[in-house]
Every structure is written in C-alpha cells, then in structure tokens.
PDB file of C-alpha atoms in Angstrom:
ATOM      1  CA  MET A   1      -3.078 -16.736  10.708  1.00  0.00           C
ATOM      2  CA  ARG A   2      -2.871 -13.468   8.382  1.00  0.00           C
ATOM      3  CA  THR A   3      -3.306 -13.984   4.896  1.00  0.00           C
ATOM      4  CA  PRO A   4      -0.246 -12.860   2.903  1.00  0.00           C
ATOM      5  CA  LEU A   5      -1.534  -9.593   0.300  1.00  0.00           C
ATOM      6  CA  VAL A   6       0.564  -7.899  -2.802  1.00  0.00           C
ATOM      7  CA  ALA A   7      -0.616  -4.631  -3.954  1.00  0.00           C
ATOM      8  CA  ALA A   8       0.067  -2.846  -6.957  1.00  0.00           C
ATOM      9  CA  ASN A   9       0.909   0.481  -7.675  1.00  0.00           C
ATOM     10  CA  TRP A  10       1.041   1.426 -10.823  1.00  0.00           C
ATOM     11  CA  LYS A  11       1.905   4.992  -9.615  1.00  0.00           C
ATOM     12  CA  MET A  12       1.725   7.440 -13.078  1.00  0.00           C
ATOM     13  CA  ASN A  13       1.745   4.649 -15.803  1.00  0.00           C
ATOM     14  CA  GLY A  14      -0.316   2.674 -17.986  1.00  0.00           C
ATOM     15  CA  SER A  15      -3.036   3.804 -20.383  1.00  0.00           C
ATOM     16  CA  LYS A  16      -6.174   1.538 -21.553  1.00  0.00           C
ATOM     17  CA  THR A  17      -4.062  -0.755 -24.406  1.00  0.00           C
ATOM     18  CA  PHE A  18      -1.932  -1.115 -21.041  1.00  0.00           C
ATOM     19  CA  ALA A  19      -4.270  -2.584 -18.942  1.00  0.00           C
ATOM     20  CA  GLU A  20      -5.885  -4.584 -20.925  1.00  0.00           C
ATOM     21  CA  ARG A  21      -2.864  -5.772 -21.725  1.00  0.00           C
ATOM     22  CA  PHE A  22      -1.987  -6.796 -17.940  1.00  0.00           C
ATOM     23  CA  PHE A  23      -4.783  -8.878 -17.562  1.00  0.00           C
ATOM     24  CA  SER A  24      -4.733 -11.221 -20.763  1.00  0.00           C
ATOM     25  CA  ASP A  25      -1.128 -12.184 -19.221  1.00  0.00           C
ATOM     26  CA  LEU A  26      -1.596 -12.940 -16.135  1.00  0.00           C
ATOM     27  CA  ASN A  27      -1.375 -15.819 -14.503  1.00  0.00           C
ATOM     28  CA  LEU A  28      -2.741 -15.274 -10.901  1.00  0.00           C
ATOM     29  CA  GLU A  29      -3.799 -19.452 -10.900  1.00  0.00           C
ATOM     30  CA  ALA A  30      -4.040 -21.907  -7.502  1.00  0.00           C
ATOM     31  CA  LEU A  31      -2.335 -18.581  -5.927  1.00  0.00           C
ATOM     32  CA  ALA A  32      -3.505 -18.321  -1.763  1.00  0.00           C
ATOM     33  CA  SER A  33      -2.481 -14.493  -1.313  1.00  0.00           C
ATOM     34  CA  GLU A  34      -4.890 -11.545  -1.840  1.00  0.00           C
ATOM     35  CA  VAL A  35      -4.100 -10.178  -5.012  1.00  0.00           C
ATOM     36  CA  VAL A  36      -4.032  -5.720  -5.380  1.00  0.00           C
ATOM     37  CA  VAL A  37      -4.938  -3.967  -8.052  1.00  0.00           C
ATOM     38  CA  CYS A  38      -4.150   0.124  -7.999  1.00  0.00           C
ATOM     39  CA  PRO A  39      -4.104   1.548 -11.139  1.00  0.00           C
ATOM     40  CA  PRO A  40      -4.197   5.739 -12.034  1.00  0.00           C
ATOM     41  CA  PHE A  41      -7.413   6.615 -11.344  1.00  0.00           C
ATOM     42  CA  PRO A  42      -8.892   7.372 -15.351  1.00  0.00           C
ATOM     43  CA  TYR A  43      -8.574   3.098 -15.626  1.00  0.00           C
ATOM     44  CA  LEU A  44     -10.209   2.722 -12.492  1.00  0.00           C
ATOM     45  CA  SER A  45     -13.238   1.668 -14.265  1.00  0.00           C
ATOM     46  CA  LEU A  46     -11.173  -0.200 -17.168  1.00  0.00           C
ATOM     47  CA  VAL A  47      -9.714  -2.073 -14.749  1.00  0.00           C
ATOM     48  CA  ALA A  48     -12.183  -2.843 -12.739  1.00  0.00           C
ATOM     49  CA  GLN A  49     -13.858  -5.474 -14.897  1.00  0.00           C
ATOM     50  CA  GLY A  50     -10.118  -7.034 -15.116  1.00  0.00           C
ATOM     51  CA  VAL A  51     -10.237  -7.656 -11.440  1.00  0.00           C
ATOM     52  CA  GLU A  52     -14.169  -8.939 -11.770  1.00  0.00           C
ATOM     53  CA  ASP A  53     -13.141 -12.009 -13.976  1.00  0.00           C
ATOM     54  CA  LYS A  54     -10.300 -12.795 -11.881  1.00  0.00           C
ATOM     55  CA  SER A  55     -11.466 -14.565  -8.364  1.00  0.00           C
ATOM     56  CA  ALA A  56      -8.171 -13.377  -6.816  1.00  0.00           C
ATOM     57  CA  LEU A  57      -8.628  -9.687  -7.197  1.00  0.00           C
ATOM     58  CA  SER A  58      -9.675  -6.662  -5.693  1.00  0.00           C
ATOM     59  CA  LEU A  59      -9.666  -3.290  -6.464  1.00  0.00           C
ATOM     60  CA  GLY A  60      -7.773  -0.176  -5.441  1.00  0.00           C
ATOM     61  CA  ALA A  61      -7.017   2.978  -5.461  1.00  0.00           C
ATOM     62  CA  GLN A  62      -4.309   5.585  -4.958  1.00  0.00           C
ATOM     63  CA  ASN A  63      -5.530   8.073  -2.582  1.00  0.00           C
ATOM     64  CA  LEU A  64      -8.179   9.736  -1.647  1.00  0.00           C
ATOM     65  CA  SER A  65      -9.967  13.088  -0.409  1.00  0.00           C
ATOM     66  CA  GLN A  66     -10.330  13.629   3.450  1.00  0.00           C
ATOM     67  CA  GLU A  67     -13.596  15.107   2.529  1.00  0.00           C
ATOM     68  CA  SER A  68     -17.434  13.973   1.478  1.00  0.00           C
ATOM     69  CA  SER A  69     -17.939  16.029  -1.337  1.00  0.00           C
ATOM     70  CA  GLY A  70     -17.362  19.757  -2.477  1.00  0.00           C
ATOM     71  CA  ALA A  71     -15.283  22.660  -3.617  1.00  0.00           C
ATOM     72  CA  PHE A  72     -12.300  20.480  -3.606  1.00  0.00           C
ATOM     73  CA  THR A  73     -11.343  20.747  -7.596  1.00  0.00           C
ATOM     74  CA  GLY A  74      -9.789  17.745  -8.379  1.00  0.00           C
ATOM     75  CA  GLU A  75      -9.709  15.404  -6.133  1.00  0.00           C
ATOM     76  CA  VAL A  76     -11.339  12.434  -5.597  1.00  0.00           C
ATOM     77  CA  SER A  77     -13.638  10.686  -2.673  1.00  0.00           C
ATOM     78  CA  ALA A  78     -13.786   7.303  -0.993  1.00  0.00           C
ATOM     79  CA  ASP A  79     -17.624   7.524  -2.298  1.00  0.00           C
ATOM     80  CA  MET A  80     -16.490   8.007  -6.053  1.00  0.00           C
ATOM     81  CA  LEU A  81     -14.286   5.245  -5.199  1.00  0.00           C
ATOM     82  CA  LEU A  82     -17.160   2.833  -3.914  1.00  0.00           C
ATOM     83  CA  ASP A  83     -18.934   3.534  -7.122  1.00  0.00           C
ATOM     84  CA  TRP A  84     -16.185   1.644  -8.986  1.00  0.00           C
ATOM     85  CA  ASN A  85     -15.957  -1.272  -6.017  1.00  0.00           C
ATOM     86  CA  VAL A  86     -13.011  -0.230  -5.012  1.00  0.00           C
ATOM     87  CA  ARG A  87     -11.817  -2.285  -1.494  1.00  0.00           C
ATOM     88  CA  TYR A  88      -8.769  -0.946  -1.109  1.00  0.00           C
ATOM     89  CA  VAL A  89      -7.118   2.869  -1.135  1.00  0.00           C
ATOM     90  CA  ILE A  90      -3.833   3.480  -0.511  1.00  0.00           C
ATOM     91  CA  VAL A  91      -2.455   6.276   1.816  1.00  0.00           C
ATOM     92  CA  GLY A  92       0.397   8.251   3.167  1.00  0.00           C
ATOM     93  CA  HIS A  93       2.674   7.016  -0.177  1.00  0.00           C
ATOM     94  CA  SER A  94       5.727   8.810   1.211  1.00  0.00           C
ATOM     95  CA  GLU A  95       5.305  10.118  -2.761  1.00  0.00           C
ATOM     96  CA  ARG A  96       2.062  12.481  -1.609  1.00  0.00           C
ATOM     97  CA  ARG A  97       4.475  13.404   1.847  1.00  0.00           C
ATOM     98  CA  SER A  98       7.234  13.977  -0.394  1.00  0.00           C
ATOM     99  CA  LEU A  99       6.459  15.827  -3.428  1.00  0.00           C
ATOM    100  CA  TYR A 100       2.543  17.245  -2.401  1.00  0.00           C
ATOM    101  CA  ALA A 101       3.761  17.833   1.318  1.00  0.00           C
ATOM    102  CA  GLU A 102       0.277  15.874   2.534  1.00  0.00           C
ATOM    103  CA  THR A 103       1.105  16.021   6.687  1.00  0.00           C
ATOM    104  CA  SER A 104       0.928  12.945   8.764  1.00  0.00           C
ATOM    105  CA  GLU A 105      -2.203  14.565  10.130  1.00  0.00           C
ATOM    106  CA  LEU A 106      -3.740  15.336   6.926  1.00  0.00           C
ATOM    107  CA  VAL A 107      -2.825  10.940   6.387  1.00  0.00           C
ATOM    108  CA  ALA A 108      -4.950  10.687   9.790  1.00  0.00           C
ATOM    109  CA  LYS A 109      -7.550  12.581   8.066  1.00  0.00           C
ATOM    110  CA  LYS A 110      -8.397  10.478   4.533  1.00  0.00           C
ATOM    111  CA  TYR A 111      -7.150   7.780   6.636  1.00  0.00           C
ATOM    112  CA  VAL A 112     -10.652   7.800   8.944  1.00  0.00           C
ATOM    113  CA  ALA A 113     -11.784   9.249   5.628  1.00  0.00           C
ATOM    114  CA  ALA A 114     -11.906   5.665   3.768  1.00  0.00           C
ATOM    115  CA  GLN A 115     -12.759   3.700   6.785  1.00  0.00           C
ATOM    116  CA  GLU A 116     -15.894   5.573   7.144  1.00  0.00           C
ATOM    117  CA  ALA A 117     -16.618   4.968   4.304  1.00  0.00           C
ATOM    118  CA  GLY A 118     -15.681   1.535   4.046  1.00  0.00           C
ATOM    119  CA  LEU A 119     -13.268   0.789   2.655  1.00  0.00           C
ATOM    120  CA  ILE A 120     -10.513  -0.501   4.019  1.00  0.00           C
ATOM    121  CA  PRO A 121      -7.296   2.315   3.954  1.00  0.00           C
ATOM    122  CA  ILE A 122      -3.174   0.556   3.257  1.00  0.00           C
ATOM    123  CA  LEU A 123      -0.975   3.299   5.357  1.00  0.00           C
ATOM    124  CA  CYS A 124       2.323   4.282   3.926  1.00  0.00           C
ATOM    125  CA  VAL A 125       5.176   5.023   6.785  1.00  0.00           C
ATOM    126  CA  GLY A 126       9.234   4.674   6.597  1.00  0.00           C
ATOM    127  CA  GLU A 127      11.971   6.722   6.406  1.00  0.00           C
ATOM    128  CA  SER A 128      14.050   8.937   3.993  1.00  0.00           C
ATOM    129  CA  LEU A 129      17.936   7.814   3.918  1.00  0.00           C
ATOM    130  CA  GLU A 130      18.426  11.480   6.024  1.00  0.00           C
ATOM    131  CA  GLU A 131      16.253   9.888   8.344  1.00  0.00           C
ATOM    132  CA  ARG A 132      18.331   6.348   8.054  1.00  0.00           C
ATOM    133  CA  GLU A 133      21.064   7.389   8.472  1.00  0.00           C
ATOM    134  CA  GLN A 134      20.579   9.790  11.276  1.00  0.00           C
ATOM    135  CA  GLU A 135      18.891   6.187  12.961  1.00  0.00           C
ATOM    136  CA  ARG A 136      15.863   7.938  13.645  1.00  0.00           C
ATOM    137  CA  THR A 137      13.914   5.163  11.951  1.00  0.00           C
ATOM    138  CA  LEU A 138      11.831   4.139  14.663  1.00  0.00           C
ATOM    139  CA  ASP A 139      10.921   7.728  15.668  1.00  0.00           C
ATOM    140  CA  VAL A 140       9.501   8.200  11.981  1.00  0.00           C
ATOM    141  CA  ILE A 141       7.203   5.689  12.109  1.00  0.00           C
ATOM    142  CA  THR A 142       6.298   6.075  15.497  1.00  0.00           C
ATOM    143  CA  ALA A 143       4.560  10.367  14.154  1.00  0.00           C
ATOM    144  CA  GLN A 144       3.375   8.384  11.375  1.00  0.00           C
ATOM    145  CA  LEU A 145       1.650   5.676  13.035  1.00  0.00           C
ATOM    146  CA  LYS A 146       0.384   8.681  16.326  1.00  0.00           C
ATOM    147  CA  ALA A 147      -0.700  10.595  14.390  1.00  0.00           C
ATOM    148  CA  VAL A 148      -3.317   7.955  13.046  1.00  0.00           C
ATOM    149  CA  SER A 149      -4.140   6.581  16.627  1.00  0.00           C
ATOM    150  CA  ASP A 150      -4.446  10.169  17.272  1.00  0.00           C
ATOM    151  CA  ILE A 151      -7.698  10.913  16.034  1.00  0.00           C
ATOM    152  CA  ILE A 152      -9.616   7.004  16.067  1.00  0.00           C
ATOM    153  CA  GLU A 153     -11.030   5.009  17.520  1.00  0.00           C
ATOM    154  CA  GLY A 154     -11.710   1.300  19.494  1.00  0.00           C
ATOM    155  CA  ASP A 155     -10.264  -1.308  17.128  1.00  0.00           C
ATOM    156  CA  ALA A 156     -10.067   0.265  13.971  1.00  0.00           C
ATOM    157  CA  TRP A 157      -6.528  -0.845  13.380  1.00  0.00           C
ATOM    158  CA  LYS A 158      -7.409  -4.196  12.213  1.00  0.00           C
ATOM    159  CA  HIS A 159      -9.266  -2.702   9.996  1.00  0.00           C
ATOM    160  CA  SER A 160      -6.337  -1.469   7.994  1.00  0.00           C
ATOM    161  CA  VAL A 161      -3.116  -2.395   6.528  1.00  0.00           C
ATOM    162  CA  VAL A 162      -0.002  -0.867   6.298  1.00  0.00           C
ATOM    163  CA  ALA A 163       2.910  -0.699   4.393  1.00  0.00           C
ATOM    164  CA  TYR A 164       6.368   0.129   5.360  1.00  0.00           C
ATOM    165  CA  GLU A 165       8.283   1.974   2.655  1.00  0.00           C
ATOM    166  CA  PRO A 166      11.348   3.385   3.124  1.00  0.00           C
ATOM    167  CA  VAL A 167      12.081   5.679   1.302  1.00  0.00           C
ATOM    168  CA  TRP A 168      15.721   5.334   0.522  1.00  0.00           C
ATOM    169  CA  ALA A 169      14.485   2.609  -1.237  1.00  0.00           C
ATOM    170  CA  ILE A 170      12.011   3.372  -3.137  1.00  0.00           C
ATOM    171  CA  GLY A 171      12.768   2.942  -7.358  1.00  0.00           C
ATOM    172  CA  THR A 172      16.366   2.303  -6.222  1.00  0.00           C
ATOM    173  CA  GLY A 173      17.113  -0.606  -7.480  1.00  0.00           C
ATOM    174  CA  LYS A 174      18.013  -0.217  -3.251  1.00  0.00           C
ATOM    175  CA  THR A 175      16.084  -2.840  -0.333  1.00  0.00           C
ATOM    176  CA  ALA A 176      16.064  -3.503   3.294  1.00  0.00           C
ATOM    177  CA  THR A 177      17.678  -6.478   3.114  1.00  0.00           C
ATOM    178  CA  PRO A 178      14.907  -9.363   4.409  1.00  0.00           C
ATOM    179  CA  GLU A 179      16.370  -9.027   8.289  1.00  0.00           C
ATOM    180  CA  GLU A 180      16.437  -5.187   8.139  1.00  0.00           C
ATOM    181  CA  ALA A 181      13.006  -5.255   7.151  1.00  0.00           C
ATOM    182  CA  GLN A 182      11.488  -7.360   9.917  1.00  0.00           C
ATOM    183  CA  SER A 183      12.676  -5.730  12.742  1.00  0.00           C
ATOM    184  CA  VAL A 184      10.615  -2.707  10.901  1.00  0.00           C
ATOM    185  CA  HIS A 185       7.691  -4.964  10.425  1.00  0.00           C
ATOM    186  CA  ARG A 186       8.057  -6.467  14.142  1.00  0.00           C
ATOM    187  CA  PHE A 187       7.983  -3.015  15.967  1.00  0.00           C
ATOM    188  CA  ILE A 188       5.828  -1.953  14.208  1.00  0.00           C
ATOM    189  CA  ARG A 189       2.987  -4.733  14.499  1.00  0.00           C
ATOM    190  CA  ALA A 190       4.325  -4.008  18.262  1.00  0.00           C
ATOM    191  CA  GLU A 191       3.463  -0.736  18.273  1.00  0.00           C
ATOM    192  CA  LEU A 192      -0.173  -1.506  16.411  1.00  0.00           C
ATOM    193  CA  GLY A 193      -0.643  -3.337  20.128  1.00  0.00           C
ATOM    194  CA  GLU A 194      -3.451  -5.257  20.464  1.00  0.00           C
ATOM    195  CA  ALA A 195      -4.448  -5.106  16.982  1.00  0.00           C
ATOM    196  CA  GLY A 196      -1.225  -5.698  15.280  1.00  0.00           C
ATOM    197  CA  ALA A 197      -1.153  -9.583  15.652  1.00  0.00           C
ATOM    198  CA  GLU A 198      -4.338  -9.452  13.364  1.00  0.00           C
ATOM    199  CA  VAL A 199      -2.950  -6.656  10.834  1.00  0.00           C
ATOM    200  CA  GLN A 200      -1.197  -6.793   7.569  1.00  0.00           C
ATOM    201  CA  ILE A 201       2.320  -5.554   7.440  1.00  0.00           C
ATOM    202  CA  LEU A 202       3.502  -5.374   3.268  1.00  0.00           C
ATOM    203  CA  TYR A 203       6.438  -4.000   2.488  1.00  0.00           C
ATOM    204  CA  GLY A 204       6.740  -1.432   0.073  1.00  0.00           C
ATOM    205  CA  GLY A 205      10.717  -1.071  -0.886  1.00  0.00           C
ATOM    206  CA  SER A 206      12.369  -2.014  -4.597  1.00  0.00           C
ATOM    207  CA  VAL A 207      10.120  -5.702  -4.095  1.00  0.00           C
ATOM    208  CA  LYS A 208      10.559  -7.497  -6.812  1.00  0.00           C
ATOM    209  CA  SER A 209      10.818 -11.864  -7.978  1.00  0.00           C
ATOM    210  CA  ALA A 210      14.411 -11.972  -7.187  1.00  0.00           C
ATOM    211  CA  ASN A 211      14.074 -10.981  -3.362  1.00  0.00           C
ATOM    212  CA  ALA A 212      10.581 -11.329  -3.123  1.00  0.00           C
ATOM    213  CA  SER A 213      10.659 -15.269  -1.500  1.00  0.00           C
ATOM    214  CA  ALA A 214      13.410 -14.090   1.344  1.00  0.00           C
ATOM    215  CA  LEU A 215      11.117 -11.277   2.324  1.00  0.00           C
ATOM    216  CA  PHE A 216       8.119 -13.157   1.989  1.00  0.00           C
ATOM    217  CA  ALA A 217       9.740 -15.520   5.040  1.00  0.00           C
ATOM    218  CA  GLN A 218      10.161 -13.147   7.830  1.00  0.00           C
ATOM    219  CA  ALA A 219       7.257 -13.912  10.370  1.00  0.00           C
ATOM    220  CA  ASP A 220       6.054  -9.995  10.697  1.00  0.00           C
ATOM    221  CA  ILE A 221       6.659  -9.024   7.001  1.00  0.00           C
ATOM    222  CA  ASP A 222       2.385  -9.964   5.144  1.00  0.00           C
ATOM    223  CA  GLY A 223       3.870  -9.537   2.045  1.00  0.00           C
ATOM    224  CA  ALA A 224       4.588  -6.285  -0.222  1.00  0.00           C
ATOM    225  CA  LEU A 225       3.238  -3.284  -1.774  1.00  0.00           C
ATOM    226  CA  VAL A 226       4.730  -2.827  -5.404  1.00  0.00           C
ATOM    227  CA  GLY A 227       5.194  -0.218  -7.725  1.00  0.00           C
ATOM    228  CA  GLY A 228       7.128  -0.584 -10.321  1.00  0.00           C
ATOM    229  CA  ALA A 229       7.880  -4.212 -10.794  1.00  0.00           C
ATOM    230  CA  SER A 230       3.759  -4.263 -10.553  1.00  0.00           C
ATOM    231  CA  LEU A 231       4.019  -2.962 -14.715  1.00  0.00           C
ATOM    232  CA  ASP A 232       5.132  -6.443 -16.090  1.00  0.00           C
ATOM    233  CA  ALA A 233       2.096  -8.749 -15.420  1.00  0.00           C
ATOM    234  CA  LYS A 234       4.536 -11.425 -15.418  1.00  0.00           C
ATOM    235  CA  GLU A 235       7.422 -10.268 -12.450  1.00  0.00           C
ATOM    236  CA  PHE A 236       5.055  -8.998 -10.986  1.00  0.00           C
ATOM    237  CA  ALA A 237       2.778 -12.580 -10.674  1.00  0.00           C
ATOM    238  CA  ALA A 238       5.429 -14.112  -9.750  1.00  0.00           C
ATOM    239  CA  ILE A 239       5.514 -11.914  -6.854  1.00  0.00           C
ATOM    240  CA  CYS A 240       1.917 -12.940  -6.019  1.00  0.00           C
ATOM    241  CA  ARG A 241       3.170 -16.838  -6.035  1.00  0.00           C
ATOM    242  CA  ALA A 242       5.997 -16.162  -3.949  1.00  0.00           C
ATOM    243  CA  ALA A 243       3.279 -14.828  -1.301  1.00  0.00           C
ATOM    244  CA  GLY A 244       1.042 -17.432  -1.587  1.00  0.00           C
TER     245      GLY A 244
END
C-alpha cells in the first residue's frame, strides 16, 4: 500500500507572520496521510520549527541547484537544504520550466543531485494547453520522464515522488476530471516500470477540498501537490483529511 501524500507549494507567497499563523491554524489530528510543506527559501528555518511541532509533517523545498557548491549566485544546494532538515524537494515545476527555461535535461540533473544527497525529489511532469489540444499529453510526459530515466541507475525511481500537473489547470480554477487525471496517472505508473507500483504519484492542478475526495478515490492518484489552496490552513487541512 502506498501512503497518501499531500504537499503544499507556497510558491513565492507568505511572510514570517503568515507562517506562524499557518501552523497555529493547521489541525492535522488523526491523519493517515503524509504532509509536506514547501515554503520559500527564507522561511525554511521558521517552517522547520512548525514541522517539528506536528508529527505528520515533513519539510520540503521548492527548488535546488544541480551543483553542489561554487560560484552560482542565488542558487541553493542540496546540502544547504539538508542543514534545515529538508526531506523533499520539488524539481521541474511547470513554472520553473516555462518562466526560467529549465529543460527536462536540467531537471533530470536536479533530480539526481537531490537523490545523491539523500533528498526525495518530487518530479513534476505535465502538458500545456496547446500540447493537450494537439493530443500530445502522453508524448510530452514520456519525454519528461525519459530525461530522468536516461541518467539514473538501479531502483532510483523508487526513492522519488512524481507529480502530474497539467499546466492548463494550474491556478486557473480548471481541473482535469478524476477520470482524466486517473488515465494519465495510470500511464505514468506504467512508464515507471517495476518501480511504478511503489512510487507515489500526485495530482497537481487546482486541487481544493471540493474536488479532493473524488480525485483521491482514483486507483493511481496517491495525493496532491497543492498550490493556492495550501495558503489557507483550514482548506489545506481539509484536503489532507480527504487523502486519508
């Protein structure tokens, strides 16, 4: 059985006051799912304290460098994240791919850098609206996964999380139907080969408490990567409870 997992991606939102209030309002009692909070880098230490106070929580980061150290102004290495007890790190989020021109090859290097340091990468894959309308969804996802599988060895897939995020549904209020999402999740699981049965595959496209239960009821949807709804502690807790 795969443990349900829900990850909060605050993106570039929040403040010291917000983070403090978030954890005071977050009620995760009797929760069976694992929960990850990924704040902006400046708040990692503050969120680490909040995570320590709630046993169901793990700390995550939104990005990392593929390099271990050096003259890379503005970058953050895997070892730096480990200094703050970060356990998970998002790699290849669609906003990194589209706004900062991160290629699938670069994302794959970040995936490897995370794993080699002992972090669990949350690898994001998904298609744009144009690619969806051209019926290229599966081709796009295959290429994004292949970029990683081409440079990893052994059972590396087993030590990661994959998040399917249809780009057209992020922050738009639109979402794939549970059946549409399930179809893509089933495809991803098959693409992962033998490791597929163990890998948690999350859905990440405008997930909220109103649609979470229907999504999580699907056989291959193991949780969610939550954006905007994760900024409301009560709404986020409701999503987590829907996961288990």
